[in-house]
CSV table of C-alpha atoms in Angstrom, one decimal:
chain,number,residue,atom,x,y,z
A,1,MET,CA,105.5,133.0,125.9
A,2,GLU,CA,104.8,135.8,123.3
A,3,LEU,CA,102.3,138.5,124.0
A,4,GLN,CA,98.7,137.3,123.2
A,5,SER,CA,96.1,139.5,121.7
A,6,ILE,CA,92.8,140.2,123.5
A,7,SER,CA,90.8,138.1,121.0
A,8,VAL,CA,93.1,135.1,121.5
A,9,VAL,CA,92.8,135.4,125.3
A,10,SER,CA,89.0,135.8,125.0
A,11,LYS,CA,88.7,132.6,123.1
A,12,LEU,CA,91.3,130.8,125.4
A,13,PHE,CA,89.1,131.4,128.5
A,14,ASN,CA,85.7,131.6,126.7
A,15,ILE,CA,85.0,135.1,128.2
A,16,SER,CA,84.0,138.2,126.3
A,17,VAL,CA,86.4,140.8,125.2
A,18,ARG,CA,84.2,143.4,127.0
A,19,THR,CA,84.8,141.5,130.3
A,20,LEU,CA,88.6,141.6,129.7
A,21,ARG,CA,88.3,145.3,129.0
A,22,TYR,CA,86.3,145.9,132.1
A,23,TYR,CA,88.8,144.0,134.2
A,24,GLU,CA,91.4,146.4,132.8
A,25,GLN,CA,89.2,149.4,133.4
A,26,ILE,CA,88.9,148.7,137.2
A,27,GLY,CA,92.6,147.9,137.5
A,28,LEU,CA,92.5,144.1,137.9
A,29,ILE,CA,94.7,143.5,134.9
A,30,SER,CA,96.9,145.6,132.5
A,31,SER,CA,97.6,145.3,128.8
A,32,GLU,CA,100.3,146.3,126.4
A,33,LYS,CA,100.1,147.7,122.9
A,34,LYS,CA,102.4,146.9,119.9
A,35,SER,CA,103.4,150.0,118.0
A,36,GLU,CA,102.0,148.6,114.7
A,37,SER,CA,98.7,147.4,116.1
A,38,ALA,CA,95.7,149.0,117.9
A,39,TYR,CA,94.9,145.7,119.6
A,40,ARG,CA,95.5,145.0,123.3
A,41,PHE,CA,98.0,142.3,124.1
A,42,TYR,CA,98.6,140.4,127.4
A,43,SER,CA,101.8,139.1,128.9
A,44,GLU,CA,102.2,135.6,130.3
A,45,ASP,CA,101.9,137.0,133.9
A,46,THR,CA,98.7,138.8,133.0
A,47,ILE,CA,97.2,135.7,131.4
A,48,LYS,CA,98.0,133.8,134.6
A,49,ARG,CA,96.3,136.6,136.6
A,50,ILE,CA,93.2,136.4,134.3
A,51,GLN,CA,93.0,132.7,135.0
A,52,GLN,CA,93.1,133.4,138.8
A,53,ILE,CA,90.3,135.9,138.4
A,54,ILE,CA,88.2,133.5,136.5
A,55,ILE,CA,88.7,130.8,139.1
A,56,LEU,CA,87.7,133.2,141.9
A,57,ARG,CA,84.7,134.4,139.9
A,58,LYS,CA,83.5,130.8,139.5
A,59,LEU,CA,83.7,130.5,143.3
A,60,ARG,CA,81.3,133.5,143.4
A,61,ILE,CA,83.9,135.9,144.9
A,62,PRO,CA,83.0,139.6,144.1
A,63,LEU,CA,85.4,141.5,141.9
A,64,LYS,CA,86.1,144.1,144.7
A,65,GLN,CA,87.2,141.3,147.0
A,66,ILE,CA,89.2,139.7,144.1
A,67,ALA,CA,91.1,142.9,143.7
A,68,GLY,CA,92.1,142.8,147.4
A,69,ILE,CA,93.1,139.2,147.3
A,70,LEU,CA,95.3,139.6,144.3
A,71,GLN,CA,96.9,142.8,145.6
A,72,ASP,CA,100.3,141.9,147.1
A,73,GLU,CA,99.1,138.3,147.3
A,74,ASN,CA,97.1,139.1,150.5
A,75,ILE,CA,96.8,135.7,152.1
A,76,ALA,CA,95.0,136.9,155.2
A,77,LEU,CA,92.3,138.6,153.2
A,78,ALA,CA,91.9,135.6,150.9
A,79,ILE,CA,91.3,133.3,154.0
A,80,GLU,CA,88.8,135.8,155.4
A,81,VAL,CA,86.9,136.0,152.0
A,82,PHE,CA,86.9,132.3,151.6
A,83,GLN,CA,85.6,131.7,155.1
A,84,GLN,CA,82.8,134.2,154.5
A,85,ASN,CA,82.0,132.5,151.2
A,86,LEU,CA,81.7,129.2,153.1
A,87,THR,CA,79.3,130.7,155.6
A,88,ASP,CA,77.1,132.1,152.8
A,89,ILE,CA,77.1,128.7,151.1
A,90,ASP,CA,76.2,127.0,154.4
A,91,ASP,CA,73.3,129.4,154.8
A,92,GLU,CA,72.0,128.6,151.3
A,93,ILE,CA,72.3,124.9,152.0
A,94,THR,CA,70.4,125.3,155.3
A,95,ALA,CA,67.7,127.4,153.6
A,96,LEU,CA,67.2,124.9,150.8
A,97,ALA,CA,67.3,121.9,153.1
A,98,THR,CA,64.7,123.5,155.4
A,99,ILE,CA,62.3,124.2,152.5
A,100,LYS,CA,62.8,120.7,151.2
A,101,ASN,CA,61.9,119.2,154.5
A,102,VAL,CA,58.8,121.3,154.9
A,103,ILE,CA,57.6,120.2,151.4
A,104,GLN,CA,58.3,116.6,152.4
A,105,LEU,CA,56.2,117.1,155.4
A,106,PHE,CA,53.3,118.3,153.2
A,107,ILE,CA,53.7,115.3,151.0
A,108,GLN,CA,53.6,113.0,154.0
A,109,ARG,CA,50.4,114.7,155.4
A,110,LEU,CA,48.8,114.5,152.0
A,111,SER,CA,49.6,110.8,151.6
A,112,ASN,CA,48.7,109.7,155.2
A,113,GLU,CA,45.5,111.6,155.4
A,114,ASN,CA,44.4,110.7,151.9
A,115,ALA,CA,42.8,114.1,151.7
A,116,GLY,CA,43.9,115.2,148.3
A,117,LEU,CA,44.7,118.8,147.6
A,118,GLN,CA,41.8,119.8,149.8
A,119,LEU,CA,44.3,119.6,152.6
A,120,LEU,CA,46.0,122.7,151.1
A,121,ASP,CA,43.0,125.0,151.1
A,122,ASP,CA,43.4,128.1,153.2
A,123,GLU,CA,42.1,126.8,156.5
A,124,SER,CA,44.1,123.5,156.3
A,125,LEU,CA,47.3,125.4,155.3
A,126,LEU,CA,46.9,127.8,158.2
A,127,GLU,CA,46.4,124.8,160.5
A,128,ILE,CA,49.6,123.2,159.3
A,129,VAL,CA,51.6,126.4,159.6
A,130,ASP,CA,50.2,127.1,163.1
A,131,SER,CA,51.1,123.6,164.2
A,132,LEU,CA,54.7,124.1,162.9
A,133,THR,CA,55.1,127.3,164.9
A,134,VAL,CA,54.0,125.6,168.1
A,135,SER,CA,56.0,122.5,167.9
A,136,LYS,CA,59.3,121.5,166.4
A,137,ILE,CA,59.4,119.9,163.0
A,138,ASN,CA,61.1,116.5,163.3
A,139,PHE,CA,64.2,117.3,161.2
A,140,LYS,CA,67.7,116.1,161.7
A,141,GLU,CA,68.5,119.5,163.1
A,142,ASP,CA,65.3,120.6,164.9
A,143,LYS,CA,64.3,123.7,162.8
A,144,THR,CA,61.4,125.8,164.0
A,145,MET,CA,59.0,127.8,161.8
A,146,GLU,CA,60.9,130.9,162.8
A,147,GLU,CA,64.0,129.3,161.3
A,148,LEU,CA,62.0,128.5,158.2
A,149,ASN,CA,61.1,132.1,157.8
A,150,LYS,CA,64.7,133.1,158.1
A,151,ALA,CA,65.6,130.5,155.5
A,152,ASN,CA,63.0,132.0,153.2
A,153,GLU,CA,64.5,135.5,153.7
A,154,ARG,CA,67.9,134.1,152.7
A,155,LEU,CA,66.4,132.5,149.6
A,156,ASN,CA,64.7,135.7,148.7
A,157,LYS,CA,68.0,137.5,148.8
A,158,LEU,CA,69.3,135.0,146.3
A,159,SER,CA,66.6,136.2,143.8
A,160,GLU,CA,67.6,139.8,143.6
A,161,ARG,CA,68.5,139.4,139.9
A,162,ASP,CA,65.5,137.5,138.7
A,163,ILE,CA,64.9,137.2,135.0
A,164,ARG,CA,61.9,139.3,133.9
A,165,ILE,CA,60.0,140.1,130.7
A,166,VAL,CA,60.2,143.8,129.6
A,167,TYR,CA,59.0,145.9,126.7
A,168,LEU,CA,61.5,148.3,125.2
A,169,PRO,CA,59.7,151.3,123.4
A,170,PRO,CA,60.7,152.6,120.0
A,171,LEU,CA,63.7,155.0,120.2
A,172,THR,CA,66.2,156.8,118.0
A,173,ALA,CA,69.9,156.2,118.7
A,174,ALA,CA,73.3,157.5,117.5
A,175,ALA,CA,75.1,154.2,116.7
A,176,TYR,CA,78.9,153.8,116.5
A,177,TYR,CA,79.7,150.6,114.5
A,178,CYS,CA,82.8,148.6,115.4
A,179,LYS,CA,83.9,145.8,113.1
A,180,ASP,CA,86.0,144.3,116.0
A,181,HIS,CA,87.0,145.1,119.6
A,182,SER,CA,90.3,146.7,118.6
A,183,VAL,CA,88.5,150.0,118.3
A,184,GLY,CA,86.4,149.6,121.5
A,185,ASP,CA,88.3,152.3,123.4
A,186,MET,CA,87.9,154.8,120.5
A,187,ALA,CA,84.2,154.1,120.3
A,188,GLU,CA,83.8,154.5,124.1
A,189,GLU,CA,85.5,157.9,123.9
A,190,ALA,CA,83.4,159.1,121.0
A,191,ILE,CA,80.1,158.0,122.6
A,192,ASN,CA,81.0,159.5,126.0
A,193,SER,CA,81.8,162.8,124.3
A,194,LEU,CA,78.5,162.8,122.4
A,195,SER,CA,76.6,161.9,125.6
A,196,MET,CA,78.1,164.9,127.4
A,197,LYS,CA,76.7,167.2,124.7
A,198,LEU,CA,73.3,165.5,124.8
A,199,ILE,CA,72.7,165.4,128.5
A,200,GLY,CA,71.1,168.9,128.7
A,201,GLN,CA,68.5,168.2,126.0
A,202,LYS,CA,68.0,164.5,126.7
A,203,PRO,CA,67.4,163.9,130.4
A,204,ASP,CA,66.0,160.4,129.7
A,205,ILE,CA,69.3,159.4,127.9
A,206,ARG,CA,69.9,155.7,127.6
A,207,ARG,CA,73.0,153.8,126.6
A,208,PHE,CA,73.0,150.3,124.9
A,209,ASN,CA,75.5,147.8,123.5
A,210,PHE,CA,74.2,146.1,120.4
A,211,LEU,CA,76.0,142.8,120.0
A,212,THR,CA,76.0,139.5,118.1
A,213,HIS,CA,76.5,136.4,120.1
A,214,LYS,CA,77.3,132.8,119.2
A,215,THR,CA,74.5,130.7,120.5
A,216,ASP,CA,76.8,128.3,122.4
A,217,SER,CA,79.3,130.8,123.6
A,218,THR,CA,79.7,133.8,126.0
A,219,VAL,CA,82.0,135.4,123.5
A,220,ALA,CA,80.5,138.2,121.4
A,221,GLY,CA,81.1,138.1,117.6
A,222,ASP,CA,83.3,140.5,115.7
A,223,GLY,CA,80.6,143.1,114.9
A,224,PHE,CA,79.0,145.3,117.5
A,225,GLU,CA,77.6,148.8,118.0
A,226,LEU,CA,77.4,151.3,120.8
A,227,TRP,CA,74.1,153.2,121.1
A,228,VAL,CA,73.1,156.4,122.9
A,229,THR,CA,69.6,157.6,122.5
A,230,VAL,CA,69.1,161.0,120.8
A,231,PRO,CA,66.1,163.3,120.0
A,232,ASP,CA,64.3,162.0,116.9
A,233,GLU,CA,65.0,165.2,114.8
A,234,MET,CA,68.7,165.4,115.7
A,235,ASP,CA,71.3,165.4,112.9
A,236,ILE,CA,73.8,162.7,113.7
A,237,PRO,CA,77.5,163.6,113.4
A,238,ALA,CA,80.0,161.2,111.7
A,239,PRO,CA,81.2,158.6,112.4
A,240,PHE,CA,77.8,157.9,114.1
A,241,ILE,CA,74.8,156.7,112.1
A,242,LYS,CA,71.2,157.3,113.0
A,243,ARG,CA,69.4,154.1,114.0
A,244,GLN,CA,65.7,153.8,114.4
A,245,PHE,CA,64.8,151.0,116.9
A,246,TYR,CA,61.3,149.5,116.7
A,247,GLY,CA,61.3,148.2,120.3
A,248,GLY,CA,59.8,144.9,121.4
A,249,LEU,CA,59.7,142.2,124.1
A,250,TYR,CA,62.9,141.1,125.8
A,251,ALA,CA,63.9,138.7,128.5
A,252,SER,CA,66.0,140.8,130.9
A,253,TYR,CA,68.6,139.9,133.5
A,254,THR,CA,70.5,142.4,135.6
A,255,ILE,CA,74.2,141.8,136.3
A,256,PRO,CA,77.0,143.8,137.9
A,257,CYS,CA,79.0,145.4,135.2
A,258,GLY,CA,81.7,142.9,133.9
A,259,ALA,CA,79.7,139.7,134.7
A,260,TYR,CA,79.0,139.1,131.0
A,261,ASP,CA,79.7,135.4,131.5
A,262,GLU,CA,76.1,135.2,132.8
A,263,TRP,CA,74.7,135.5,129.3
A,264,PRO,CA,74.3,131.7,129.0
A,265,LEU,CA,72.0,131.7,132.1
A,266,LEU,CA,69.6,134.0,130.4
A,267,LYS,CA,69.7,132.1,127.1
A,268,GLN,CA,69.1,128.8,128.9
A,269,TRP,CA,66.1,130.3,130.8
A,270,VAL,CA,64.5,131.4,127.6
A,271,LEU,CA,65.0,128.0,126.0
A,272,GLU,CA,63.3,126.3,128.9
A,273,GLN,CA,60.1,128.4,128.7
A,274,LYS,CA,57.0,127.0,127.1
A,275,ASP,CA,55.3,130.3,126.2
A,276,ILE,CA,58.1,132.3,124.6
A,277,LEU,CA,60.8,131.9,121.9
A,278,THR,CA,63.9,133.8,120.9
A,279,ASP,CA,63.1,136.3,118.2
A,280,TRP,CA,65.9,137.2,115.7
A,281,SER,CA,63.7,139.2,113.4
A,282,CYS,CA,65.0,142.7,112.5
A,283,ARG,CA,64.1,145.4,115.0
A,284,SER,CA,65.8,148.4,113.6
A,285,VAL,CA,66.6,150.6,110.6
A,286,PRO,CA,69.1,150.4,108.9
A,287,GLU,CA,68.5,146.6,108.8
A,288,THR,CA,71.0,144.3,110.5
A,289,THR,CA,72.4,141.1,109.1
A,290,ASN,CA,70.5,137.9,110.0
A,291,GLU,CA,72.4,137.1,113.1
A,292,GLU,CA,71.6,136.7,116.8
A,293,TRP,CA,71.7,140.3,117.9
A,294,VAL,CA,71.2,141.1,121.6
A,295,LEU,CA,71.2,144.3,123.7
A,296,GLU,CA,72.9,145.3,126.9
A,297,GLU,CA,71.7,148.5,128.6
A,298,ILE,CA,74.0,150.3,131.0
A,299,LEU,CA,71.7,151.4,133.9
A,300,ASN,CA,71.5,154.9,135.3
A,301,TYR,CA,73.5,156.2,132.4
A,302,HIS,CA,72.4,159.8,133.2
A,303,GLY,CA,74.1,159.5,136.5
A,304,LEU,CA,77.3,158.0,135.0
A,305,VAL,CA,77.5,160.9,132.5
A,306,THR,CA,76.9,163.6,135.1
A,307,GLY,CA,79.0,162.0,137.8
A,308,ASN,CA,76.1,161.5,140.1
A,309,HIS,CA,76.2,157.7,140.0
A,310,PRO,CA,76.3,156.1,143.5
A,311,GLY,CA,78.5,153.3,142.4
A,312,GLY,CA,78.0,149.6,141.8
A,313,GLN,CA,77.3,149.9,138.1
A,314,GLN,CA,74.8,147.5,136.7
A,315,VAL,CA,73.8,146.3,133.2
A,316,ASP,CA,70.6,144.7,131.9
A,317,LEU,CA,71.2,141.8,129.5
A,318,LEU,CA,68.3,141.9,127.0
A,319,LEU,CA,67.5,138.9,124.8
A,320,PRO,CA,64.8,139.5,122.1
A,321,ILE,CA,61.8,137.2,122.5
A,322,LYS,CA,58.3,136.6,121.2
A,323,LYS,CA,55.2,135.0,122.8
A,324,ILE,CA,54.0,131.7,121.3
């Protein structure tokens, strides 16, 4: 098989070019470059490795553990990780089953006592909960209220990356436009260099990716920009341009860096809401083309620039919305 370009591999697996570049950044994969091209190319062995990574990610295996599994084909570690994954899944199943059975119990009490929703006023609810803590609930696997509380704790842990509505304030940014991902490395070097110069005068520095997405895909379009916030009065050095961002409402979803395949989850959530809509109106000067532009903010960017980041880099996915 001939070497395949990063854009071809991106489309082959329906993952973003940025995800592939992140996998390379953390050492999961490697690429080659042809002398006549600035693009990254992948060999047949690397493409097979990418497929393995995608399969493991779909099984909810963290990237750090994937690196260990793929290193020297570590079978013992793979078995250990898979067993832990099964345990976590069993815990989630138990938690959901427990909540389901308690709700079924409420339905049964409401139906049998013909009391309507008055049964669920404060006193009645306390009475039900108290009765559950004294006696066993008649489930297939006798689960006490204490076990229910533990199940709730497990479910709460599953909600650490809940979608939320945020307001981004107006800001001024130095923007580096990239017509395609072949110049991504060059753009990153330029924006990192500018950020180092800014850090002393801009302690609240923020970093964004400004992307266009196809509605039905996780793959970003060809055009994108890298933003770093700057003082309003600053003269922007070439090849950057000054961009004035108006701000606005966004649906936000926090991911570990590299998990850009979770974009569809945020889009689907927004589509399911009754009080908000996606909003593709222009939010910056110079104006952008009439496409579906979205933002990604690299969190704790000040720490990344100064080397004081504790690790576990995270990104906020930001989808522009408006209230109905």
